[in-house]
XYZ file of C-alpha atoms in Angstrom:
435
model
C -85.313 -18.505 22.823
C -83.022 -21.776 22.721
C -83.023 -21.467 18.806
C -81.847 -17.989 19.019
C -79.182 -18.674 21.771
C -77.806 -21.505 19.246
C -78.354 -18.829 16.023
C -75.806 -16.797 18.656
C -73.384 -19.582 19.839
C -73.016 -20.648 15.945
C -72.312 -17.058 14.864
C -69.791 -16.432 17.456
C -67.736 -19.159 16.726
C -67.661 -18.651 12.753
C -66.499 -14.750 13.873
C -64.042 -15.774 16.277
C -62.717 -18.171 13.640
C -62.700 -15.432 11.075
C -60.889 -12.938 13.322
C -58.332 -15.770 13.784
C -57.677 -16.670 10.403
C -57.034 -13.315 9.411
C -54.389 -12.738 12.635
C -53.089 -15.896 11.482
C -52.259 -14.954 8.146
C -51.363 -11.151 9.172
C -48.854 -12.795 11.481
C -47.465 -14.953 8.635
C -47.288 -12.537 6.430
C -45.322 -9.551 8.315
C -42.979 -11.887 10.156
C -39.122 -11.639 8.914
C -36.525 -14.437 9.444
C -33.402 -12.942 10.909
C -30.093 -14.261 10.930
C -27.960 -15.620 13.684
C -24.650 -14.934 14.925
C -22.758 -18.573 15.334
C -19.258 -17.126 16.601
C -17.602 -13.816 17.214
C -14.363 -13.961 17.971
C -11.578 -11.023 18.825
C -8.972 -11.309 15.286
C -5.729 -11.968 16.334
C -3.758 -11.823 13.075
C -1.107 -8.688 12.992
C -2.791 -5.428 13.159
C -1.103 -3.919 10.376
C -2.318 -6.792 8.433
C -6.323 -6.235 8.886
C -6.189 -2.505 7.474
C -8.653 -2.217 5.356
C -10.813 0.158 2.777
C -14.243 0.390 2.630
C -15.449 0.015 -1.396
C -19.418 1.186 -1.027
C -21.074 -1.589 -1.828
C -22.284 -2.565 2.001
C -23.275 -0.229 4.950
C -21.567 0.198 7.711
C -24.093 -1.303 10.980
C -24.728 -1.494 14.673
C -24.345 -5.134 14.134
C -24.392 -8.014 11.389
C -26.659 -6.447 8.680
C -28.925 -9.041 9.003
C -29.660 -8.849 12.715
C -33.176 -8.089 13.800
C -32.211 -4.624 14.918
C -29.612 -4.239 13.018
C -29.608 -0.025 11.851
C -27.523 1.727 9.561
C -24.194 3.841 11.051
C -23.011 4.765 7.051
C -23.869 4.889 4.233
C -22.739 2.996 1.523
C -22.472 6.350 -0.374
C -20.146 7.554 2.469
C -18.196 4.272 2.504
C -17.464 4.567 -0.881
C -16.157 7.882 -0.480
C -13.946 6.769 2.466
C -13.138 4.125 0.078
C -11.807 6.737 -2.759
C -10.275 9.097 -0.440
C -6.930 10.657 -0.388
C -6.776 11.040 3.300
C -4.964 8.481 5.199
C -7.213 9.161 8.186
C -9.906 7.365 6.407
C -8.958 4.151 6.146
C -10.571 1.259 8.793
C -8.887 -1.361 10.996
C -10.701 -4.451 11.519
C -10.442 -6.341 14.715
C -13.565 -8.478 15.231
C -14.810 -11.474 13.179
C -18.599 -13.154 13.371
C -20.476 -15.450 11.413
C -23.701 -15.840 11.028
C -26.199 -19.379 10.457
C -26.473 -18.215 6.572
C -23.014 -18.245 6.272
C -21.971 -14.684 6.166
C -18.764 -12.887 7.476
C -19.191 -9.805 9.317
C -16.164 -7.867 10.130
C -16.448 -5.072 13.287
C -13.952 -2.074 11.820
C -13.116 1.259 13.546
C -12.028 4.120 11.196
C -8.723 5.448 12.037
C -9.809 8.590 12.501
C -12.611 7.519 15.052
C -15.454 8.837 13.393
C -17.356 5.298 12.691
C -17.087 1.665 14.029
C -19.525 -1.243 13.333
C -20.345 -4.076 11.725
C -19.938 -4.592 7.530
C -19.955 -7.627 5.487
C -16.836 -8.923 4.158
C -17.901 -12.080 2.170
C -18.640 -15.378 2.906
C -14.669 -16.672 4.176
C -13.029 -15.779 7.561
C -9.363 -14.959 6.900
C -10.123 -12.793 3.710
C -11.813 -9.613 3.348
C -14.531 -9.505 0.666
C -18.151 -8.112 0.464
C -17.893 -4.281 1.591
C -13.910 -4.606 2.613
C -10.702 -4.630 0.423
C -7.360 -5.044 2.350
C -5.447 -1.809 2.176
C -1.546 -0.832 2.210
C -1.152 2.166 3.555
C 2.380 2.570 2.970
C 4.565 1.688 -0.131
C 8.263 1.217 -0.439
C 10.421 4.362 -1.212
C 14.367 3.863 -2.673
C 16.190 5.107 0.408
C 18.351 8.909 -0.373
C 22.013 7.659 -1.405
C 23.069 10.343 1.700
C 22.179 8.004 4.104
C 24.066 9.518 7.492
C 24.379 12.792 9.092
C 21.121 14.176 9.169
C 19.341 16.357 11.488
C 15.703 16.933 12.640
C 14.465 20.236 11.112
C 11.897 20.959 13.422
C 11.008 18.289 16.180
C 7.979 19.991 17.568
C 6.136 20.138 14.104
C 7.705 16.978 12.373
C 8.235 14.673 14.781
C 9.103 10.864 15.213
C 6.435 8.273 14.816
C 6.718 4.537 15.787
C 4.646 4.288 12.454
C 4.485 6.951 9.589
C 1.179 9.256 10.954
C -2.092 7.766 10.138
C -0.389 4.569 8.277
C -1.719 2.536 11.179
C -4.898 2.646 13.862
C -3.837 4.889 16.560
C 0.433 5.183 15.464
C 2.017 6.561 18.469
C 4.649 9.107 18.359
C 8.235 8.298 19.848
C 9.330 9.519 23.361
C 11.728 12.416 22.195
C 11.658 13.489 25.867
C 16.080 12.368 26.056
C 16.689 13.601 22.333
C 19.018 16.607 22.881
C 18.884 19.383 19.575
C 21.809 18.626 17.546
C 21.835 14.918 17.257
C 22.183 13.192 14.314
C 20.471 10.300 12.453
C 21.005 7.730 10.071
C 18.214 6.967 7.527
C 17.600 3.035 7.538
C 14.205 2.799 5.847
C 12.193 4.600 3.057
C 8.371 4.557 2.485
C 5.709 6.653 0.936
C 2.044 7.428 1.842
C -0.282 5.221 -0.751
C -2.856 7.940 -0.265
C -1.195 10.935 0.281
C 2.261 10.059 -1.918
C 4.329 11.578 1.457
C 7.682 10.567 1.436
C 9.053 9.045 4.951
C 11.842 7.890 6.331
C 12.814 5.833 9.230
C 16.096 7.588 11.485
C 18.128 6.066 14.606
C 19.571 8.846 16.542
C 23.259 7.995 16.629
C 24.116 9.308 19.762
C 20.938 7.745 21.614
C 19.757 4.172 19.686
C 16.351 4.115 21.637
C 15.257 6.940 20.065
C 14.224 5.791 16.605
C 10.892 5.747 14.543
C 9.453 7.466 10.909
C 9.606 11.328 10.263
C 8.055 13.117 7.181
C 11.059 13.857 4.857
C 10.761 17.365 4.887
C 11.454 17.022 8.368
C 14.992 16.258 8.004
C 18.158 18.506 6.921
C 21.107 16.235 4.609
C 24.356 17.108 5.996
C 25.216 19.465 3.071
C 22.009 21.325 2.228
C 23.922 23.340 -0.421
C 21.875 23.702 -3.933
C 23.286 22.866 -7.131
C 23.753 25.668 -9.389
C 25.808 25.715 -13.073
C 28.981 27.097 -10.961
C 29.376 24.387 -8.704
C 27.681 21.480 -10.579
C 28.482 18.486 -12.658
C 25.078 16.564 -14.082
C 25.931 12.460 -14.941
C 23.876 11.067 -17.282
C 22.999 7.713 -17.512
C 22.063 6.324 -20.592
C 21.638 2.701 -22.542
C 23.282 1.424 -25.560
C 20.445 3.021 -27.437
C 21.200 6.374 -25.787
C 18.578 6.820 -24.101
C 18.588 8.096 -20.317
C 17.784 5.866 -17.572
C 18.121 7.927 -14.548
C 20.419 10.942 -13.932
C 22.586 12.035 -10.334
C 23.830 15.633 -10.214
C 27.639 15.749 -8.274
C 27.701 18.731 -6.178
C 31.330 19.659 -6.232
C 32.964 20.770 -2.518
C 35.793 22.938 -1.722
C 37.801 20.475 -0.176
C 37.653 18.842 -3.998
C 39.521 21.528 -5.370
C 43.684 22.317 -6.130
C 45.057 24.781 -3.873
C 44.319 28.414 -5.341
C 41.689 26.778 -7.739
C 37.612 28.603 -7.324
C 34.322 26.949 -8.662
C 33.009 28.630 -11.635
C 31.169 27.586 -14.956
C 33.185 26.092 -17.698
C 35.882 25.708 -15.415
C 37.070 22.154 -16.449
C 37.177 19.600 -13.707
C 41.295 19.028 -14.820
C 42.122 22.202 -14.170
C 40.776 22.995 -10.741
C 40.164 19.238 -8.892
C 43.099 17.276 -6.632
C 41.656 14.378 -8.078
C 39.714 14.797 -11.633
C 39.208 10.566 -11.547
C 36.849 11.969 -8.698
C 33.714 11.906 -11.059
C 34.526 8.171 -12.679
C 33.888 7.878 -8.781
C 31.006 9.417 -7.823
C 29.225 7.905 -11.031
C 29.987 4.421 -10.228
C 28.702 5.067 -6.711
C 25.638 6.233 -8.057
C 24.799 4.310 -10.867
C 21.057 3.298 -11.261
C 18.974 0.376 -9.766
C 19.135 -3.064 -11.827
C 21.861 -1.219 -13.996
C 25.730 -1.285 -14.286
C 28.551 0.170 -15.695
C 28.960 -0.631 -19.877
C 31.692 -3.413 -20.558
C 31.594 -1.946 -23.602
C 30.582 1.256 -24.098
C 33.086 4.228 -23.312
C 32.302 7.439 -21.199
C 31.691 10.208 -24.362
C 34.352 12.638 -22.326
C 37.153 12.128 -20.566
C 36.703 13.053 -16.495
C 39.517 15.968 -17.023
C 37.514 17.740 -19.935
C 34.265 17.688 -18.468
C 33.444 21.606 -17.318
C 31.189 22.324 -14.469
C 27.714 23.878 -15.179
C 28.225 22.897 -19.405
C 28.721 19.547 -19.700
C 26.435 16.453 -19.146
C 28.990 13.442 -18.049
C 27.372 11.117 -20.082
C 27.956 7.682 -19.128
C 26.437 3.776 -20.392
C 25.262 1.247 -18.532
C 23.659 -2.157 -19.072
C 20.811 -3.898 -17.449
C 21.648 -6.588 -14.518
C 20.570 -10.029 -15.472
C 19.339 -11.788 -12.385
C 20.986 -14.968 -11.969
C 17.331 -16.089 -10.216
C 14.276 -14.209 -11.964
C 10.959 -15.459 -10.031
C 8.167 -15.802 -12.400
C 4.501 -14.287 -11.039
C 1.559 -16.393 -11.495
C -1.903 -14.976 -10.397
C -4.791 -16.809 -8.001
C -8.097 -15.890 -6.496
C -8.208 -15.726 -2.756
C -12.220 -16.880 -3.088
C -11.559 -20.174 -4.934
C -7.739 -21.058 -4.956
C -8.127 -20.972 -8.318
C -5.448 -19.704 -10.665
C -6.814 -16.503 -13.011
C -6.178 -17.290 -16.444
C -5.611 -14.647 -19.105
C -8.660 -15.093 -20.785
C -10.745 -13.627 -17.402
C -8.308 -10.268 -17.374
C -9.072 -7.312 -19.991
C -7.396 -7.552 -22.963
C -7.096 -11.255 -22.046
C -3.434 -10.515 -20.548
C -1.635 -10.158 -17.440
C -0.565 -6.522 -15.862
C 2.842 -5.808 -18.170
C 5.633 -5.379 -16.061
C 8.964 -3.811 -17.972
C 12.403 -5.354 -17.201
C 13.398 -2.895 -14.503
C 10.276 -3.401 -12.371
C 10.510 -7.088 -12.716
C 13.688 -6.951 -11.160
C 11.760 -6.314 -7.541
C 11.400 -10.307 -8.023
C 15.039 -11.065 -8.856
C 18.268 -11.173 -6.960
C 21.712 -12.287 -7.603
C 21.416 -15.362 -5.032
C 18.914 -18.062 -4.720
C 17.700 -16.848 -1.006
C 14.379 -16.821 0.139
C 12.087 -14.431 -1.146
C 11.215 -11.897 1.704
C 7.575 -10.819 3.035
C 9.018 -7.145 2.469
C 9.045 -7.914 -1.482
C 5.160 -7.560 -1.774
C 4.608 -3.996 -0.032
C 6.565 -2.897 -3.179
C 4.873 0.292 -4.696
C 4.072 -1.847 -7.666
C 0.997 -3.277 -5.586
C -0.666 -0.214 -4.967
C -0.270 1.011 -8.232
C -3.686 0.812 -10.161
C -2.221 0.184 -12.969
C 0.054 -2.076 -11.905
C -0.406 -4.999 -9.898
C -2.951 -3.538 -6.962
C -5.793 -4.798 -8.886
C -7.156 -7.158 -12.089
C -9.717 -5.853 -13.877
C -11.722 -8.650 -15.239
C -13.749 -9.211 -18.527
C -17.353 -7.609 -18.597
C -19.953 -9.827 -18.311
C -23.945 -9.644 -18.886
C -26.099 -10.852 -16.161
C -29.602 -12.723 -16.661
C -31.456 -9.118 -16.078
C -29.435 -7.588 -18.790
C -26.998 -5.678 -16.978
C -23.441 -5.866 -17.288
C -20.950 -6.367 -14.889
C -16.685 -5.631 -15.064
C -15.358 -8.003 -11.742
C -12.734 -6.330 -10.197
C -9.852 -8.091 -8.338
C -7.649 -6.685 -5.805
C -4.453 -7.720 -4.733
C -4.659 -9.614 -0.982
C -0.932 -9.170 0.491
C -1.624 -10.702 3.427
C -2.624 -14.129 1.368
C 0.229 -13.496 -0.835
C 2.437 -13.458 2.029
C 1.195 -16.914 3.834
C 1.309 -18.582 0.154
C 5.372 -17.826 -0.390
C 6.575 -18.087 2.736
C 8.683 -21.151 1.851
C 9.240 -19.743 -1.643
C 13.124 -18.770 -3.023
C 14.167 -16.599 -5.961
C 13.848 -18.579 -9.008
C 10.374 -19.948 -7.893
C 7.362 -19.556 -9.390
C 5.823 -16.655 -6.893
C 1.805 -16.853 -5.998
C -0.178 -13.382 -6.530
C -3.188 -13.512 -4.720
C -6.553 -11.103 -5.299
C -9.785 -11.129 -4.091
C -12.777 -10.778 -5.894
C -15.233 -8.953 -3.476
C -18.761 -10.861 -2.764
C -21.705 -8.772 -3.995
């Protein structure tokens, strides 16, 4: 009976140790290591300046991806659509930052149009948005209308004021119209286009009530003289180089205040015959001559003002290219590294080509310090431009092959030439987003 007690007692405690070994390794086998958040902090940088697009390579989450918890809000499928759409609505502010233990940024974003908010990873550097993030610039510059006064508000209740363009920030508020009388009208001070949607704005100060000022859609507004040129009232200047070819155009509506007592507006009617002033269109052309050009030294009108006849004629008229006294080279750096990108990592081992009139947008006459304003030019949300590098293909270890792509970071760009003066060398920074 003893033996067999022992027999039991012995058996027991090789089961009990069998049982435990096998929970032991069950244990060590399912368990996970999460991450840990180490700060999260509100971002206090300008709000305009953490707008952002969402490029589909990370989810969107409840929290930090790597959270035990963590579950999935979107997709990256639907991110990258986001990321790719033409909708303003669809772009995301950011406005929290956290890090985690492994060294991961998380950024918490809010789509502008409210439909998700959560946590994505934007790379491994606080300040810079990387990972599942590219910083986005909703609006571009726009040349401003050479009417610039005397305009009136179309139709208030469907286009409206904004204290920013509709959609071009998170939650842009409209103006209080509520002391606007019908009637009033504005001066265009500002120009700007839609990087998505390509709509033209324009930013208006009553000039009968100064607190009433903001952005309007420019079909919203009426120009002063809303009459239409047509070949009986309509002289077409032509601007062209010394190789003759045209460089921009400006048709003169002609008024009937212009005209000689008795004289009527009618095509082939030269401008000698029925104008006060027939000089008038040497006038009107140098008024309107186009940006980074002037006026030929040397090259002659081909027709004198007087013979020109409305509705027939093209004025044709040369101009030469400004030379910039101060012409600001661009050199090009990677927000990730500090690192300047050499040719040799771009396709076609060269830098975006910029002609002589776009390079002009880092020029000026006077050696004054380079403005913030000069790098929300529409040249850096062009594609093909300067809004992103595309970098060399490479093959990875498994075989696969890989094109980087760098976009442009404005708000790094910005910080880096603050100090900086026409003539200097100007610092273009892009980010290479952390896969």
């Amino acid at each position: 009976m003893i033996l067999n007690l022992k027999k039991s007692f012995y058996f027991g405690l090789a089961a009990a140790s069998m049982f435990a070994a096998s929970g032991l390794l069950t244990s060590n086998a399912s368990a996970k290591s999460y991450a840990k958040i180490t700060s999260n902090e509100v971002m206090q940088t300008a709000p305009q300046n953490r707008n952002v697009t969402t490029n589909g390579t990370n989810a969107l989450y409840t929290k930090a991806g790597t959270l035990r918890g963590a579950r999935i809000i979107a997709s990256k499928y639907t991110l990258q659509r986001y990321g790719s759409s033409k909708d303003s609505s669809q772009y995301f502010r950011a406005y929290r930052v956290a890090t985690t233990n492994r060294g991961a940024v998380y950024y918490k974003v809010v789509s502008f149009n409210g439909v998700y908010r959560g946590w994505i990873y934007g790379g491994r550097t606080t300040g810079t948005f990387g990972g599942g993030l590219n910083l986005a610039n909703t609006m571009g510059n726009s040349d401003l209308p050479l009417q610039k006064t005397g305009y009136t508000l179309s139709n208030p209740k469907k286009y409206t004021l904004w204290v920013d363009p509709k959609w071009s920030q998170y939650k842009a508020k409209k103006v209080d119209m509520s002391t606007y009388n019908p009637g009033d009208t504005f001066t265009i001070t500002d120009a700007a286009v839609k990087t998505r949607e390509q709509y033209l704005y324009y930013k208006v100060t009553d000039d009968k009530n100064s607190a009433i000022v903001g952005w309007v859609y420019s079909g919203g507004v009426s120009a002063p003289d809303s009459q239409q040129a047509t070949k009986d009232n309509s002289v077409k200047i032509n601007y062209v180089n010394s190789a003759g070819q045209s460089v921009g155009a400006y048709t003169w509506i002609i008024q009937k205040t212009d005209l000689k007592a008795g004289a009527s507006l009618s095509n082939g009617a030269k401008l000698g015959d029925i104008l006060q002033n027939a000089t008038q269109l040497t006038d009107i052309a140098t008024k309107n001559v186009p940006t980074g050009y002037k006026i030929s030294g040397t090259q002659s009108p081909t027709n004198q003002p007087a013979n020109v006849t409305i509705g027939t004629d093209d004025y044709l008229i040369y101009v030469d290219p400004i030379k910039p006294n101060f012409l600001s080279p661009v050199a090009y750096y990677l927000t990730n590294t500090g690192q300047q990108i050499s040719p040799s990592q771009l396709k076609g081992n060269t830098y975006p080509i910029l002609t002589d009139a776009q390079m002009t947008i880092f020029s000026s006459q006077t050696q004054g310090a380079v403005p913030a304003k000069v790098f929300e030019n529409a040249l850096f949300s062009d594609p093909n431009k300067l809004s992103s590098l595309t970098g060399v293909t490479v093959t990875n270890a498994d075989g696969s092959l890989t094109t980087p792509i760098y976009y442009f970071n404005k708000q790094a760009t910005i910080s880096a030439n603050t100090n900086a003066k026409y003539g200097d060398t100007l610092k273009l920074y892009y980010t290479l987003p952390q896969r």
